[in-house]
Coordinates of C-alpha atoms and ligand atoms in Angstrom, one line a residue:
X1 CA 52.5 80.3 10.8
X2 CA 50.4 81.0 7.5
X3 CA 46.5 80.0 8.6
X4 CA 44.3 78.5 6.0
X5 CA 41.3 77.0 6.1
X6 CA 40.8 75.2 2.9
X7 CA 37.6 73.5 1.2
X8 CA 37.8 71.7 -1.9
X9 CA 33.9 71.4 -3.4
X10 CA 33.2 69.4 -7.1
X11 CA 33.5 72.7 -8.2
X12 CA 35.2 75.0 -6.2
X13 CA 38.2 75.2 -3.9
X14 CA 37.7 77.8 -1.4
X15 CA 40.6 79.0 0.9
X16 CA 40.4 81.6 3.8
X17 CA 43.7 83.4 4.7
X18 CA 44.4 84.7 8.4
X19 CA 46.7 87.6 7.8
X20 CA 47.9 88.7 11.3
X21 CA 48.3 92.4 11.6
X22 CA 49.2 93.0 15.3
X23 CA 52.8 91.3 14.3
X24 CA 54.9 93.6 16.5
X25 CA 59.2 94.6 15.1
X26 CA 60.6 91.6 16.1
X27 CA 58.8 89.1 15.4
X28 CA 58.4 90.6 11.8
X29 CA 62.3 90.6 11.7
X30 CA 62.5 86.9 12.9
X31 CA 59.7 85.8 10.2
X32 CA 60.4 83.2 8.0
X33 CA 61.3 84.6 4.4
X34 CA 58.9 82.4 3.3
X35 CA 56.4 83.3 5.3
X36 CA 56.9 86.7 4.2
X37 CA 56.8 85.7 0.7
X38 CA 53.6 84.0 0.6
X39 CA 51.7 86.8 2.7
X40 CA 53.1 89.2 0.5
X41 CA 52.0 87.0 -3.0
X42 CA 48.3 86.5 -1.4
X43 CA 47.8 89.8 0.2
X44 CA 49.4 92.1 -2.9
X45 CA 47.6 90.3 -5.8
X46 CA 44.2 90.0 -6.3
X47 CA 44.3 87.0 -9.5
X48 CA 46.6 84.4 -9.3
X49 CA 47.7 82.5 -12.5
X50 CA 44.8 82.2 -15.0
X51 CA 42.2 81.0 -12.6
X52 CA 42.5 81.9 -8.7
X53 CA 40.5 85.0 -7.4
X54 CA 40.7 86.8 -4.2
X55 CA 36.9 88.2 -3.3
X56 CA 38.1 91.7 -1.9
X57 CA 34.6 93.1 -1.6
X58 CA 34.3 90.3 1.5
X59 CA 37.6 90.7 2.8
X60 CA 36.9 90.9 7.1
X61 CA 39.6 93.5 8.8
X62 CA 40.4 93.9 12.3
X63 CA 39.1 90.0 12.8
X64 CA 40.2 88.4 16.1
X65 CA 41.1 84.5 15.7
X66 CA 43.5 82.7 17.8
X67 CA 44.4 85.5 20.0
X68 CA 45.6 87.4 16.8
X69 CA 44.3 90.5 15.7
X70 CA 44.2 90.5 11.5
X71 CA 42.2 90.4 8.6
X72 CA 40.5 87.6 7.1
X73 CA 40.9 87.0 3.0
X74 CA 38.6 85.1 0.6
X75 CA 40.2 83.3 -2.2
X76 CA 38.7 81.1 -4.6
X77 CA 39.5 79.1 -7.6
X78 CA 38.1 75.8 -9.5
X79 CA 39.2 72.8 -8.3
X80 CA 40.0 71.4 -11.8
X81 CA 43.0 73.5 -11.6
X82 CA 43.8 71.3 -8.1
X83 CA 47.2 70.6 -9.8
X84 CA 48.7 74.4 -10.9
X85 CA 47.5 74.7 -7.1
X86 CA 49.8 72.1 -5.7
X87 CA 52.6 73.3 -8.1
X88 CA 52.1 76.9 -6.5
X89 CA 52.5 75.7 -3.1
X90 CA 55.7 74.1 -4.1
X91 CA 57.2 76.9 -6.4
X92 CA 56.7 78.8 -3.3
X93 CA 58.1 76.6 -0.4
X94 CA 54.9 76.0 1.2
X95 CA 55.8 72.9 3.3
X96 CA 59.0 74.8 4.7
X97 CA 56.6 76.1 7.1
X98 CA 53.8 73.7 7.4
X99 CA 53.6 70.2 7.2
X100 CA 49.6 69.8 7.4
X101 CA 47.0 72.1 6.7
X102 CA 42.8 72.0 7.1
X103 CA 40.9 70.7 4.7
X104 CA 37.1 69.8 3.9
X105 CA 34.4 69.4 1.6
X106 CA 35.1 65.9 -0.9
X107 CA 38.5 67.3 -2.1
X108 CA 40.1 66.6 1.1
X109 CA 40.1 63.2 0.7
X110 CA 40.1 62.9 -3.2
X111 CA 43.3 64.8 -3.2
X112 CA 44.6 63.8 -0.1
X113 CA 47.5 62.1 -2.0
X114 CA 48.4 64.5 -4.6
X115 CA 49.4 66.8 -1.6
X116 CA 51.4 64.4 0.1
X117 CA 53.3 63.1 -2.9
X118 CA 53.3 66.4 -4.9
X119 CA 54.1 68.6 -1.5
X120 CA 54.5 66.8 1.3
X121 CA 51.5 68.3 2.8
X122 CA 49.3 66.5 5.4
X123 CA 45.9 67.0 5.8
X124 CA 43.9 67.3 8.5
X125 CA 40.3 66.5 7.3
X126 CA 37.3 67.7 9.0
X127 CA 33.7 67.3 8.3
X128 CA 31.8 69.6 5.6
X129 CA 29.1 70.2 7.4
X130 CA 30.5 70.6 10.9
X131 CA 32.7 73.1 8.7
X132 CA 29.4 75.0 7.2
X133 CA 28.0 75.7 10.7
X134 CA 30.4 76.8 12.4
X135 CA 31.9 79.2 9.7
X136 CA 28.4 80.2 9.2
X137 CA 28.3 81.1 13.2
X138 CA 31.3 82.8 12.8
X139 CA 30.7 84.6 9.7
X140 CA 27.4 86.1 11.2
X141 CA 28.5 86.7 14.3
X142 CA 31.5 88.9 13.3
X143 CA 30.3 90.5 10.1
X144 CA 27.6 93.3 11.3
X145 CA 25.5 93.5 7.7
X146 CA 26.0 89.6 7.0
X147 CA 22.6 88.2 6.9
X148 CA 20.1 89.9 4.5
X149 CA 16.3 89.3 2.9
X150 CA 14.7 91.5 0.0
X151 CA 12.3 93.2 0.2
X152 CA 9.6 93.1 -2.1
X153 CA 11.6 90.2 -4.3
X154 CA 8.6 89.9 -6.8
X155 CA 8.9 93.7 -7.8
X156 CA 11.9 93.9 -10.0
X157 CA 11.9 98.0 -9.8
X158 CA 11.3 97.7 -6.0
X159 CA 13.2 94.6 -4.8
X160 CA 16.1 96.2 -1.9
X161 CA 18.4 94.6 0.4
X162 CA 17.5 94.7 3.8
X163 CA 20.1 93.5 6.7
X164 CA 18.1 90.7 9.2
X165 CA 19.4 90.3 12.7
X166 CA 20.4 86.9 12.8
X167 CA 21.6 87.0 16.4
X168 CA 19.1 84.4 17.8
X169 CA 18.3 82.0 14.9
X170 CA 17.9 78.9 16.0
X171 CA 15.8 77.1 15.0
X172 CA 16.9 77.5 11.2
X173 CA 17.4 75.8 7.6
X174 CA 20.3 76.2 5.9
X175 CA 20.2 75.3 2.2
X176 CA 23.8 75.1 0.4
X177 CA 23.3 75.4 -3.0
X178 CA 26.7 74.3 -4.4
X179 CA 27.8 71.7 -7.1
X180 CA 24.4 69.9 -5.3
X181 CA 22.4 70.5 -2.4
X182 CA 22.5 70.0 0.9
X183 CA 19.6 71.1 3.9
X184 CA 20.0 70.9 7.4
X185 CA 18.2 71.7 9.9
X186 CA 20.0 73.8 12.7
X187 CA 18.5 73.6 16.5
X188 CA 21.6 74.8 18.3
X189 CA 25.5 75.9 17.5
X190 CA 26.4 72.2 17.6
X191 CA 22.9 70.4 17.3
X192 CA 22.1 69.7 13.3
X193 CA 20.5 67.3 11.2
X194 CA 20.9 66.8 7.3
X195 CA 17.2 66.6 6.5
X196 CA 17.8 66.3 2.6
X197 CA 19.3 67.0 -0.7
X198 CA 19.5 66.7 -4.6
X199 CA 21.9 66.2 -7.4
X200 CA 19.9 69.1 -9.1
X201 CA 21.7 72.1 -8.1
X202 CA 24.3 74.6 -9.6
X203 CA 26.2 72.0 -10.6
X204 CA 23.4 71.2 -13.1
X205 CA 22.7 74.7 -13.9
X206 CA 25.6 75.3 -14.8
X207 CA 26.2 72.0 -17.2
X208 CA 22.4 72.2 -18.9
X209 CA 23.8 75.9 -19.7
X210 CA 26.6 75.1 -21.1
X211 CA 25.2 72.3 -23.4
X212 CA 22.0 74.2 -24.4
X213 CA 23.9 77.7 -24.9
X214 CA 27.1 76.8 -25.9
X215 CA 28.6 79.4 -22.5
X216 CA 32.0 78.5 -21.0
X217 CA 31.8 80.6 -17.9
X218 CA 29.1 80.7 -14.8
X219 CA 28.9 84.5 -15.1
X220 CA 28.2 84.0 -18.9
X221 CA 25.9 81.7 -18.3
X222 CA 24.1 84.2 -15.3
X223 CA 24.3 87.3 -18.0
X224 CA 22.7 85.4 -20.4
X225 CA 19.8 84.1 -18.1
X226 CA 19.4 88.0 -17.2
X227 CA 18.8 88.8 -20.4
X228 CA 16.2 86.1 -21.3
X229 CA 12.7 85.1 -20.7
X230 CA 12.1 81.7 -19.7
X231 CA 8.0 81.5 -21.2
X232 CA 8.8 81.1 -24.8
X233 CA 10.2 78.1 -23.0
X234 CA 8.4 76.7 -20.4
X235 CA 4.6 76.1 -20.1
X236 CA 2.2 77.9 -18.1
X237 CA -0.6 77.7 -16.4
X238 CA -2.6 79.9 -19.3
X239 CA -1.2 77.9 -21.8
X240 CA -2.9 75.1 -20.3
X241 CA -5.7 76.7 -19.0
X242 CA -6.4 80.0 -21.2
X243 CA -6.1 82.0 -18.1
X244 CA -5.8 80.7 -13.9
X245 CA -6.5 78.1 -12.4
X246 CA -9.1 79.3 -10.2
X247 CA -10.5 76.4 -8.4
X248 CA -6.7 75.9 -6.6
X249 CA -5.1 79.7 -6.9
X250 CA -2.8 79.1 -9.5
X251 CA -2.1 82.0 -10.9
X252 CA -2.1 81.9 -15.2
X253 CA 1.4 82.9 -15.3
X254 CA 2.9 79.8 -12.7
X255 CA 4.6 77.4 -14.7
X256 CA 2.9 74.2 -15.2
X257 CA 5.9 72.6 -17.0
X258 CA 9.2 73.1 -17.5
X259 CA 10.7 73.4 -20.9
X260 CA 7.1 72.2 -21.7
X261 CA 7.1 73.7 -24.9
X262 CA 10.2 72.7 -26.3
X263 CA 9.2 69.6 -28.2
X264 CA 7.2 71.5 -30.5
X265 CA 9.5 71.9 -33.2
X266 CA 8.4 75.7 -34.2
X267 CA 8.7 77.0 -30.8
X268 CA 12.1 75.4 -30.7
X269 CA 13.5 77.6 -33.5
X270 CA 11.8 80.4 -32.1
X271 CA 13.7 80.3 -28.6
X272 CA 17.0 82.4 -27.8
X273 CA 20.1 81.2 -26.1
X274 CA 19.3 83.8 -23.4
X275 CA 15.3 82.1 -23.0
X276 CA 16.7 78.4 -22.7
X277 CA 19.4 80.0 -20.1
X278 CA 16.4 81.6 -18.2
X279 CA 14.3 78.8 -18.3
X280 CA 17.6 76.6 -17.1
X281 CA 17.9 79.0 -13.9
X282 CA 14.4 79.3 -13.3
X283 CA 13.5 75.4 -13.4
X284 CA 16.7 74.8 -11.2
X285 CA 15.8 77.5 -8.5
X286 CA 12.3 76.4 -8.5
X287 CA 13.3 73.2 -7.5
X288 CA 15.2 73.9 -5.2
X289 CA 12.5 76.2 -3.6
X290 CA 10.0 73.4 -3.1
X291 CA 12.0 71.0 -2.1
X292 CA 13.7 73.6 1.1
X293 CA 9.5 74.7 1.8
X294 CA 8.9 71.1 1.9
X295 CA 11.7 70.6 4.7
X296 CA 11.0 73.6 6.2
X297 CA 6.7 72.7 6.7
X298 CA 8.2 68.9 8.1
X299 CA 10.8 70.3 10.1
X300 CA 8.2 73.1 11.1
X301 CA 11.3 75.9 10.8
X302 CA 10.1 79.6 9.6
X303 CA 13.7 80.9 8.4
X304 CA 15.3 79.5 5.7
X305 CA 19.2 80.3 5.0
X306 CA 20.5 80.2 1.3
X307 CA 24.3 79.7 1.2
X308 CA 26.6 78.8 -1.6
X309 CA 28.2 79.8 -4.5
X310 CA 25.2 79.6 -6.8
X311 CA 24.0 82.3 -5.3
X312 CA 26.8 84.5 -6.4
X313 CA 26.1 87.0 -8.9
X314 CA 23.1 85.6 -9.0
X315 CA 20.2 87.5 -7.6
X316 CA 17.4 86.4 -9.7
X317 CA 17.8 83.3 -8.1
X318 CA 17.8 84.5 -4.6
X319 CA 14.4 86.8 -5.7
X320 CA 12.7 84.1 -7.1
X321 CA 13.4 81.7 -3.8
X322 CA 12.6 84.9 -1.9
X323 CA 9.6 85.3 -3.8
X324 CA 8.7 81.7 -3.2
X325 CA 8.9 80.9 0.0
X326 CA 6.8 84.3 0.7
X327 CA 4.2 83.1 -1.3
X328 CA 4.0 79.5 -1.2
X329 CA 3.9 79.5 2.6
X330 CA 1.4 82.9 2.5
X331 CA 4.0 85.2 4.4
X332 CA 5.1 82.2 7.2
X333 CA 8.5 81.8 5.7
X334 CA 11.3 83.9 5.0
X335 CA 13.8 83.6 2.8
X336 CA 17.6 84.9 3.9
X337 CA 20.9 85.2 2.4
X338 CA 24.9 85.7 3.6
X339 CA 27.1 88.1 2.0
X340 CA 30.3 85.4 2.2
X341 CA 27.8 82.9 0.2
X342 CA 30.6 79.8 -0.5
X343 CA 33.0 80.6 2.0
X344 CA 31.2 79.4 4.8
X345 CA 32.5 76.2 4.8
X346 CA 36.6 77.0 4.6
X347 CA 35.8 79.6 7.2
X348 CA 34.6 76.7 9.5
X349 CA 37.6 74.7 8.8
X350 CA 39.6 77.7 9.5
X351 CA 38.0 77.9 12.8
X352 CA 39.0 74.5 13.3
X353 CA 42.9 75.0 12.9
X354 CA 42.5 77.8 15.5
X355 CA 40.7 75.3 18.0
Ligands
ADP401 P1 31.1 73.1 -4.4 O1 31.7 73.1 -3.0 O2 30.3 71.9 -4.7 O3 32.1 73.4 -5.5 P2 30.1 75.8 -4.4 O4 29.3 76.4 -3.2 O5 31.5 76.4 -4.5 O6 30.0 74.3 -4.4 O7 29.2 76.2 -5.7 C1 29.5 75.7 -6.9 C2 28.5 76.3 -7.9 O8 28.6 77.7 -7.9 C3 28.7 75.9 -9.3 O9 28.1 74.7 -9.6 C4 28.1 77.0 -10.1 O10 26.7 76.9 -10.2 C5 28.3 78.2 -9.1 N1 29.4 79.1 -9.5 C6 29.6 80.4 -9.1 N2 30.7 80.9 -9.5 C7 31.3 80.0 -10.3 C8 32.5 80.0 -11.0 N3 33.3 81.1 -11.1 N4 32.9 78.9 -11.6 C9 32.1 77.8 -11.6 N5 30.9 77.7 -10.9 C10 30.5 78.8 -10.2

């Protein structure tokens, strides 16, 4: 019995894999050639076709799930390649030995047809959020160095990694930073709330890169950003001001406005690809920042949880949230992160399956 647990985001489709590795002689001898075949074709590749990645740095061994003893894969791809997808899982028998798999996140019921005409695959849909939680639970739970925070994010030289025990964390914010965002507030393993949420998230970074830099690729767009400086761009405080803004602590270097100077024509011509990608990621995360403080002050919560796959390869944004939530809320807040990032959600649906 392969075990997936499968989440198709506007972006994304992430799939965890359950490999079993306590099979013992006979049952491998009994197992289905199929079987066989797809283990062998998800386990022995790390790229499949153009587009489909397995994350091997994240890959969990000696994992315990359904009374099995295996590893636990991470394998990603962009949903707008839902279709080579389905014509993989026919190519290679798939609904020989399944006739429903777990599903979440938006896909599941987008494409719930396409697997059933294309496949004959059922799915069995479950919740997104339910999904997040509880692969987030699981994740941290099993994972030793999962949950993280940096240390001194504002110091580029001196910024480090440094593992946070996340055993007791309720209560807690998680914000999931994926096409959009979603926060919730978590109070207990099954007692949530989503407390808010915007359309401006990596989805948006993401497209504004694209149109303003002419990138095709998120890790384009990222190197760029890395490379750029977002204040021939935006305007600051001492652009305004000459200097800080005293009266209220503002700092002469907080931006004041956004791509503020970018409807004066000479500074226009003066900006670089890598600036306006900068100034894209930095007016995105910032956002995104004040608006998880803002839930965290009403929902009076102190830990706030970053997730999703904005936040891969992508640690000037988790150093400027960092950063922000250490100084906006004068040391009160902190600002955490989890290795498996966008996974959490397939991992929960995973969990699921196994009941
Ligand atoms: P969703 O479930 O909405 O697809 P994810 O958590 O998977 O959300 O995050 C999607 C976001 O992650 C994208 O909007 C983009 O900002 C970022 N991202 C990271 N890696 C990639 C990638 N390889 N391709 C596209 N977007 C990526």
């Amino acid at each position: 019995m392969p075990w997936f647990g499968m989440d198709i985001g506007g972006t994304l489709t992430k799939l965890v894999y359950f490999e079993p590795k306590d099979t013992t002689e006979t049952e491998e001898r009994d197992e289905l050639e199929t079987l066989k075949v797809i283990r062998h074709y998800l386990v022995g590749n790390q790229a499949y076709g153009k587009t489909g990645l397995r994350d091997v740095h994240l890959e969990m061994k000696d994992q315990s799930i359904g009374g099995r003893r295996g590893s636990l894969h991470f394998i990603r791809f962009p949903t707008s390649e839902m279709n080579a997808f389905l014509e993989l899982c026919k190519a290679k028998n798939f609904n020989s030995l399944v006739s429903a798999i777990c599903a979440t996140g938006g896909g599941a019921y987008k494409f719930e047809g396409d697997f059933l005409e294309k496949v004959g695959l059922t799915l069995h849909k479950f919740d997104e959020l339910d999904c997040l939680i509880k692969g987030i639970h699981y994740i941290d739970r099993n994972n030793p160095c999962e949950c993280y925070y940096w240390r001194n994010p504002g110091n580029a030289e001196e910024s480090i990694k440094v593992p946070f025990d996340f055993r007791d964390p309720y209560p807690y914010l998680v914000v999931n930073i994926g096409s959009g965002v979603s926060v919730l507030a978590v109070r207990g393993p099954k007692d949530y709330r989503r407390v808010s949420g915007t359309s401006l998230g990596g989805g948006t970074f993401f497209g504004l890169c694209c149109l303003l830099t002419g990138c095709e690729t998120f890790e384009d767009a990222i190197e760029l950003a890395s490379r750029g400086d977002n204040r021939t761009v935006d305007k600051l405080v001492k652009d305004i001001y000459g200097g800080d803004y005293t009266r209220f602590h503002l700092s002469g270097d907080t931006v004041a406005s956004s791509f503020g100077h970018m409807n004066n024509k000479e500074k226009r011509e003066n900006t670089s690809k890598e600036d306006l990608a900068r100034a894209t990621l930095t007016t995105l995360t910032n956002n995104i920042g004040s608006i998880a403080r803002m839930c965290a002050v009403t929902e009076k919560i102190e830990h706030i949880v970053f997730v999703g796959n904005f936040l891969r390869v992508n640690t000037i944004s988790m150093k400027l949230l960092a950063s922000a939530m250490e100084f906006w809320s004068n040391g009160g807040m902190k600002a955490l992160f989890l290795e498996h990032e966008g996974y959490f959600g397939a991992m929960g649906c995973l969990m699921e399956y196994v009941g």
